[in-house]
Amino acid sequence: MAAPVLVVVAHGSRDPRHAATVHALVERVRSLRPGLRVETGFLDFNVPSVPAVLESLAADGVRDVVALPLLLTRAFHAKADIPAVLRAAPARLRIRQAEVLGPSPLLLAALERRLYEAGLTPADKSSTGVVLASAGATDPEAGAVIADIAREWWRTGWCAVRPAFASASLPRTEDAVRELRALGCERVAVAPYVLAPGFLPDRIARGAAGADVLADVLGPAPEVARLLLRRYDEASRPALTALGA
């Protein structure tokens, strides 16, 4: 039987860089698993919408779908928006919602990749303080996860790692940069814990003005693409078992 179709559910943005980055990531996923059908749907601002993608799959005769939230934390979109959209899908579709991407060691590897691409080296870790700058969320669970990730990442050898948020929570990126300066770190780097460019990532970049290094967004990093497939496999395994795979 055919494997479930992977539907990547992205937030969407008025910023055209957002959709372009999402599509680049999805293309990397396709390149890693050529036999897998992968579609992309957006919750807002961009097309195709998630409902339109699901309607099209149902019209094609697809039965099994894994809907994968392109999100780093379990906040409102993962807990409310996406389940509501999936509940309204055509009845013929059997849909499993995969877990969000984070936290994961693969994301830490992608963050370090971006920092090294921005000019740091592994030898710089012990003298560099890092701001783990996320978009922010009103959900306290999401904020606590970011703080946990910062502590875990610090244990890998960085001088210090401080979480920061572009919205909803404090501290802001610029505040964390100042804190790391005061702590005595030889250099300060900002690592955006975001998947694609947009309004809040731009706010992070402005807050990084006092840092020595600003990494790029995670985007289509190979580790992120591998993580998408891992979440897909985790979610589709029961469906594949039921199909006799």
Tab-separated table of C-alpha atoms in Angstrom:
chain	number	residue	atom	x	y	z
A	1	MET	CA	0.000	0.000	0.000
A	2	ALA	CA	1.096	3.572	-0.606
A	3	ALA	CA	2.793	5.419	2.226
A	4	PRO	CA	0.828	8.302	3.754
A	5	VAL	CA	1.210	11.610	1.974
A	6	LEU	CA	3.215	14.160	3.954
A	7	VAL	CA	1.491	17.538	4.185
A	8	VAL	CA	3.788	20.191	5.615
A	9	VAL	CA	1.642	22.772	7.401
A	10	ALA	CA	3.346	26.167	7.423
A	11	HIS	CA	2.163	29.341	9.135
A	12	GLY	CA	2.399	31.656	6.145
A	13	SER	CA	3.466	35.294	5.992
A	14	ARG	CA	3.040	38.455	3.973
A	15	ASP	CA	6.845	38.417	3.628
A	16	PRO	CA	7.645	36.546	0.382
A	17	ARG	CA	10.889	35.238	1.898
A	18	HIS	CA	8.828	33.049	4.237
A	19	ALA	CA	7.118	30.972	1.552
A	20	ALA	CA	10.318	30.773	-0.504
A	21	THR	CA	12.186	29.346	2.490
A	22	VAL	CA	9.407	26.858	3.257
A	23	HIS	CA	9.432	25.639	-0.340
A	24	ALA	CA	13.238	25.297	-0.276
A	25	LEU	CA	12.980	23.166	2.857
A	26	VAL	CA	10.276	20.978	1.338
A	27	GLU	CA	12.378	20.484	-1.794
A	28	ARG	CA	15.235	19.281	0.394
A	29	VAL	CA	12.865	16.826	2.086
A	30	ARG	CA	11.792	15.511	-1.319
A	31	SER	CA	15.420	15.087	-2.348
A	32	LEU	CA	16.088	12.984	0.753
A	33	ARG	CA	13.139	10.663	0.072
A	34	PRO	CA	12.274	10.786	-3.643
A	35	GLY	CA	9.462	8.237	-3.440
A	36	LEU	CA	7.467	10.161	-0.855
A	37	ARG	CA	4.683	12.508	-1.940
A	38	VAL	CA	5.146	15.791	-0.075
A	39	GLU	CA	2.710	18.707	-0.290
A	40	THR	CA	2.787	22.136	1.357
A	41	GLY	CA	-0.171	24.056	2.769
A	42	PHE	CA	-0.319	27.384	4.569
A	43	LEU	CA	-2.550	28.453	7.427
A	44	ASP	CA	-2.666	32.080	6.304
A	45	PHE	CA	-1.419	34.649	3.773
A	46	ASN	CA	-0.017	32.163	1.210
A	47	VAL	CA	-1.435	29.597	-1.185
A	48	PRO	CA	-2.239	26.809	-1.358
A	49	SER	CA	-4.173	26.809	1.886
A	50	VAL	CA	-4.193	23.667	4.025
A	51	PRO	CA	-7.915	23.005	3.275
A	52	ALA	CA	-7.249	23.335	-0.462
A	53	VAL	CA	-4.386	20.830	-0.289
A	54	LEU	CA	-6.506	18.341	1.656
A	55	GLU	CA	-9.434	18.709	-0.767
A	56	SER	CA	-7.077	18.098	-3.680
A	57	LEU	CA	-5.612	14.981	-2.059
A	58	ALA	CA	-9.083	13.593	-1.393
A	59	ALA	CA	-10.030	14.245	-5.021
A	60	ASP	CA	-6.897	12.335	-6.085
A	61	GLY	CA	-8.055	9.298	-4.124
A	62	VAL	CA	-5.522	9.628	-1.333
A	63	ARG	CA	-6.601	7.965	1.921
A	64	ASP	CA	-3.757	8.429	4.423
A	65	VAL	CA	-2.109	11.740	5.309
A	66	VAL	CA	0.429	12.851	7.877
A	67	ALA	CA	0.019	16.556	8.627
A	68	LEU	CA	3.284	17.927	9.969
A	69	PRO	CA	3.213	21.331	11.696
A	70	LEU	CA	6.222	23.365	10.584
A	71	LEU	CA	6.604	24.661	14.119
A	72	LEU	CA	9.418	24.537	16.654
A	73	THR	CA	7.276	24.484	19.804
A	74	ARG	CA	3.827	23.274	20.843
A	75	ALA	CA	1.994	26.562	21.135
A	76	PHE	CA	-1.437	27.781	20.015
A	77	HIS	CA	-1.115	26.839	16.346
A	78	ALA	CA	-0.175	23.237	17.126
A	79	LYS	CA	-2.751	22.845	19.896
A	80	ALA	CA	-5.743	24.654	18.374
A	81	ASP	CA	-5.451	26.083	14.853
A	82	ILE	CA	-4.082	23.057	13.063
A	83	PRO	CA	-6.326	20.456	14.754
A	84	ALA	CA	-9.352	22.589	13.854
A	85	VAL	CA	-8.322	22.737	10.190
A	86	LEU	CA	-7.698	18.998	10.099
A	87	ARG	CA	-11.068	18.207	11.670
A	88	ALA	CA	-12.721	20.033	8.774
A	89	ALA	CA	-10.912	17.934	6.141
A	90	PRO	CA	-12.789	15.613	3.769
A	91	ALA	CA	-14.118	12.581	5.618
A	92	ARG	CA	-12.398	10.087	3.302
A	93	LEU	CA	-8.980	11.208	4.535
A	94	ARG	CA	-7.336	9.495	7.500
A	95	ILE	CA	-5.116	12.210	8.947
A	96	ARG	CA	-2.499	11.911	11.644
A	97	GLN	CA	-1.008	15.101	13.071
A	98	ALA	CA	2.736	14.717	13.607
A	99	GLU	CA	4.555	16.265	16.526
A	100	VAL	CA	6.128	19.693	16.167
A	101	LEU	CA	9.809	19.729	15.286
A	102	GLY	CA	11.309	20.788	18.597
A	103	PRO	CA	12.995	20.116	20.790
A	104	SER	CA	15.519	17.887	19.040
A	105	PRO	CA	19.297	17.415	18.920
A	106	LEU	CA	18.994	17.885	15.155
A	107	LEU	CA	17.816	21.456	15.729
A	108	LEU	CA	20.811	22.156	17.969
A	109	ALA	CA	23.028	20.791	15.203
A	110	ALA	CA	21.310	23.093	12.701
A	111	LEU	CA	21.767	26.087	15.022
A	112	GLU	CA	25.473	25.354	15.283
A	113	ARG	CA	25.715	24.901	11.510
A	114	ARG	CA	24.284	28.396	11.034
A	115	LEU	CA	26.669	29.898	13.614
A	116	TYR	CA	29.670	28.309	11.924
A	117	GLU	CA	28.449	29.492	8.525
A	118	ALA	CA	28.315	32.996	10.052
A	119	GLY	CA	31.997	32.851	10.983
A	120	LEU	CA	32.398	31.020	14.279
A	121	THR	CA	34.409	27.821	14.654
A	122	PRO	CA	34.119	24.970	17.177
A	123	ALA	CA	37.210	26.388	18.875
A	124	ASP	CA	35.224	29.565	19.674
A	125	LYS	CA	32.574	27.807	21.754
A	126	SER	CA	34.114	28.194	25.197
A	127	SER	CA	34.617	31.946	24.772
A	128	THR	CA	31.332	32.744	22.997
A	129	GLY	CA	28.003	33.564	24.591
A	130	VAL	CA	24.971	32.714	22.481
A	131	VAL	CA	21.509	34.251	22.444
A	132	LEU	CA	18.929	31.623	21.529
A	133	ALA	CA	16.419	34.005	19.967
A	134	SER	CA	12.931	32.633	19.330
A	135	ALA	CA	9.804	34.283	17.984
A	136	GLY	CA	8.053	34.015	21.355
A	137	ALA	CA	4.622	32.726	22.337
A	138	THR	CA	2.004	33.456	24.949
A	139	ASP	CA	1.882	29.746	25.800
A	140	PRO	CA	4.012	29.221	28.935
A	141	GLU	CA	4.859	25.680	27.849
A	142	ALA	CA	6.565	27.014	24.729
A	143	GLY	CA	8.613	29.532	26.725
A	144	ALA	CA	9.706	26.865	29.189
A	145	VAL	CA	10.863	24.642	26.324
A	146	ILE	CA	13.061	27.435	24.936
A	147	ALA	CA	14.654	27.920	28.365
A	148	ASP	CA	15.305	24.173	28.612
A	149	ILE	CA	16.903	24.128	25.165
A	150	ALA	CA	19.183	27.012	26.148
A	151	ARG	CA	20.356	25.121	29.248
A	152	GLU	CA	20.924	21.943	27.252
A	153	TRP	CA	22.864	23.788	24.561
A	154	TRP	CA	25.050	25.541	27.144
A	155	ARG	CA	26.134	22.135	28.447
A	156	THR	CA	27.724	21.357	25.057
A	157	GLY	CA	30.509	23.841	25.741
A	158	TRP	CA	29.392	27.406	25.021
A	159	CYS	CA	30.500	30.159	27.409
A	160	ALA	CA	26.826	30.853	28.121
A	161	VAL	CA	23.476	30.519	26.354
A	162	ARG	CA	20.563	32.834	27.097
A	163	PRO	CA	17.036	32.578	25.698
A	164	ALA	CA	15.378	35.641	24.182
A	165	PHE	CA	12.025	36.347	22.560
A	166	ALA	CA	10.914	38.636	19.752
A	167	SER	CA	7.371	38.891	21.147
A	168	ALA	CA	5.083	37.888	24.029
A	169	SER	CA	7.877	37.205	26.536
A	170	LEU	CA	11.054	38.743	27.903
A	171	PRO	CA	13.990	39.193	27.614
A	172	ARG	CA	14.366	40.678	24.153
A	173	THR	CA	17.384	39.823	22.005
A	174	GLU	CA	19.165	43.106	22.776
A	175	ASP	CA	18.727	42.535	26.523
A	176	ALA	CA	20.271	39.067	26.302
A	177	VAL	CA	23.168	40.439	24.240
A	178	ARG	CA	23.884	43.013	26.960
A	179	GLU	CA	23.664	40.346	29.661
A	180	LEU	CA	26.250	38.194	27.912
A	181	ARG	CA	28.548	41.198	27.493
A	182	ALA	CA	28.250	41.904	31.210
A	183	LEU	CA	28.971	38.264	31.954
A	184	GLY	CA	32.369	38.658	30.316
A	185	CYS	CA	31.961	36.468	27.219
A	186	GLU	CA	34.711	37.266	24.724
A	187	ARG	CA	32.210	37.425	21.881
A	188	VAL	CA	28.429	37.318	21.580
A	189	ALA	CA	26.467	35.511	18.874
A	190	VAL	CA	22.750	35.509	18.132
A	191	ALA	CA	21.232	32.282	16.849
A	192	PRO	CA	17.646	32.755	15.573
A	193	TYR	CA	15.557	29.770	16.600
A	194	VAL	CA	13.149	30.363	13.735
A	195	LEU	CA	12.513	28.502	10.517
A	196	ALA	CA	11.963	31.266	7.982
A	197	PRO	CA	12.408	35.020	7.550
A	198	GLY	CA	9.611	37.426	8.411
A	199	PHE	CA	8.511	40.182	10.765
A	200	LEU	CA	9.661	38.610	14.045
A	201	PRO	CA	12.974	37.286	12.660
A	202	ASP	CA	13.657	40.822	11.421
A	203	ARG	CA	13.029	42.061	14.967
A	204	ILE	CA	15.559	39.510	16.220
A	205	ALA	CA	18.086	40.798	13.682
A	206	ARG	CA	17.607	44.382	14.852
A	207	GLY	CA	18.104	43.261	18.439
A	208	ALA	CA	21.365	41.604	17.422
A	209	ALA	CA	22.943	44.909	16.425
A	210	GLY	CA	25.258	44.823	19.454
A	211	ALA	CA	26.382	41.219	18.874
A	212	ASP	CA	29.507	40.084	17.052
A	213	VAL	CA	27.777	37.372	15.023
A	214	LEU	CA	24.244	36.963	13.705
A	215	ALA	CA	23.399	33.557	12.281
A	216	ASP	CA	20.847	32.936	9.557
A	217	VAL	CA	17.429	31.379	10.192
A	218	LEU	CA	17.305	27.590	10.244
A	219	GLY	CA	15.544	27.409	6.872
A	220	PRO	CA	16.393	24.426	4.667
A	221	ALA	CA	19.304	23.212	6.792
A	222	PRO	CA	19.856	19.499	6.115
A	223	GLU	CA	19.288	18.697	9.787
A	224	VAL	CA	15.850	20.326	9.642
A	225	ALA	CA	14.913	18.331	6.541
A	226	ARG	CA	16.000	15.107	8.254
A	227	LEU	CA	13.945	16.064	11.299
A	228	LEU	CA	10.820	16.536	9.179
A	229	LEU	CA	11.220	13.007	7.888
A	230	ARG	CA	11.803	11.698	11.401
A	231	ARG	CA	8.558	13.282	12.625
A	232	TYR	CA	6.772	11.914	9.560
A	233	ASP	CA	8.054	8.412	10.244
A	234	GLU	CA	7.036	8.606	13.901
A	235	ALA	CA	3.512	9.676	12.964
A	236	SER	CA	3.032	7.337	10.016
A	237	ARG	CA	4.331	4.178	11.655
A	238	PRO	CA	0.931	3.165	13.126
A	239	ALA	CA	-0.737	3.818	9.768
A	240	LEU	CA	1.875	1.756	7.940
A	241	THR	CA	1.458	-1.062	10.469
A	242	ALA	CA	-2.318	-0.989	9.946
A	243	LEU	CA	-1.756	-1.216	6.189
A	244	GLY	CA	0.425	-4.293	6.666
A	245	ALA	CA	3.697	-2.527	5.870
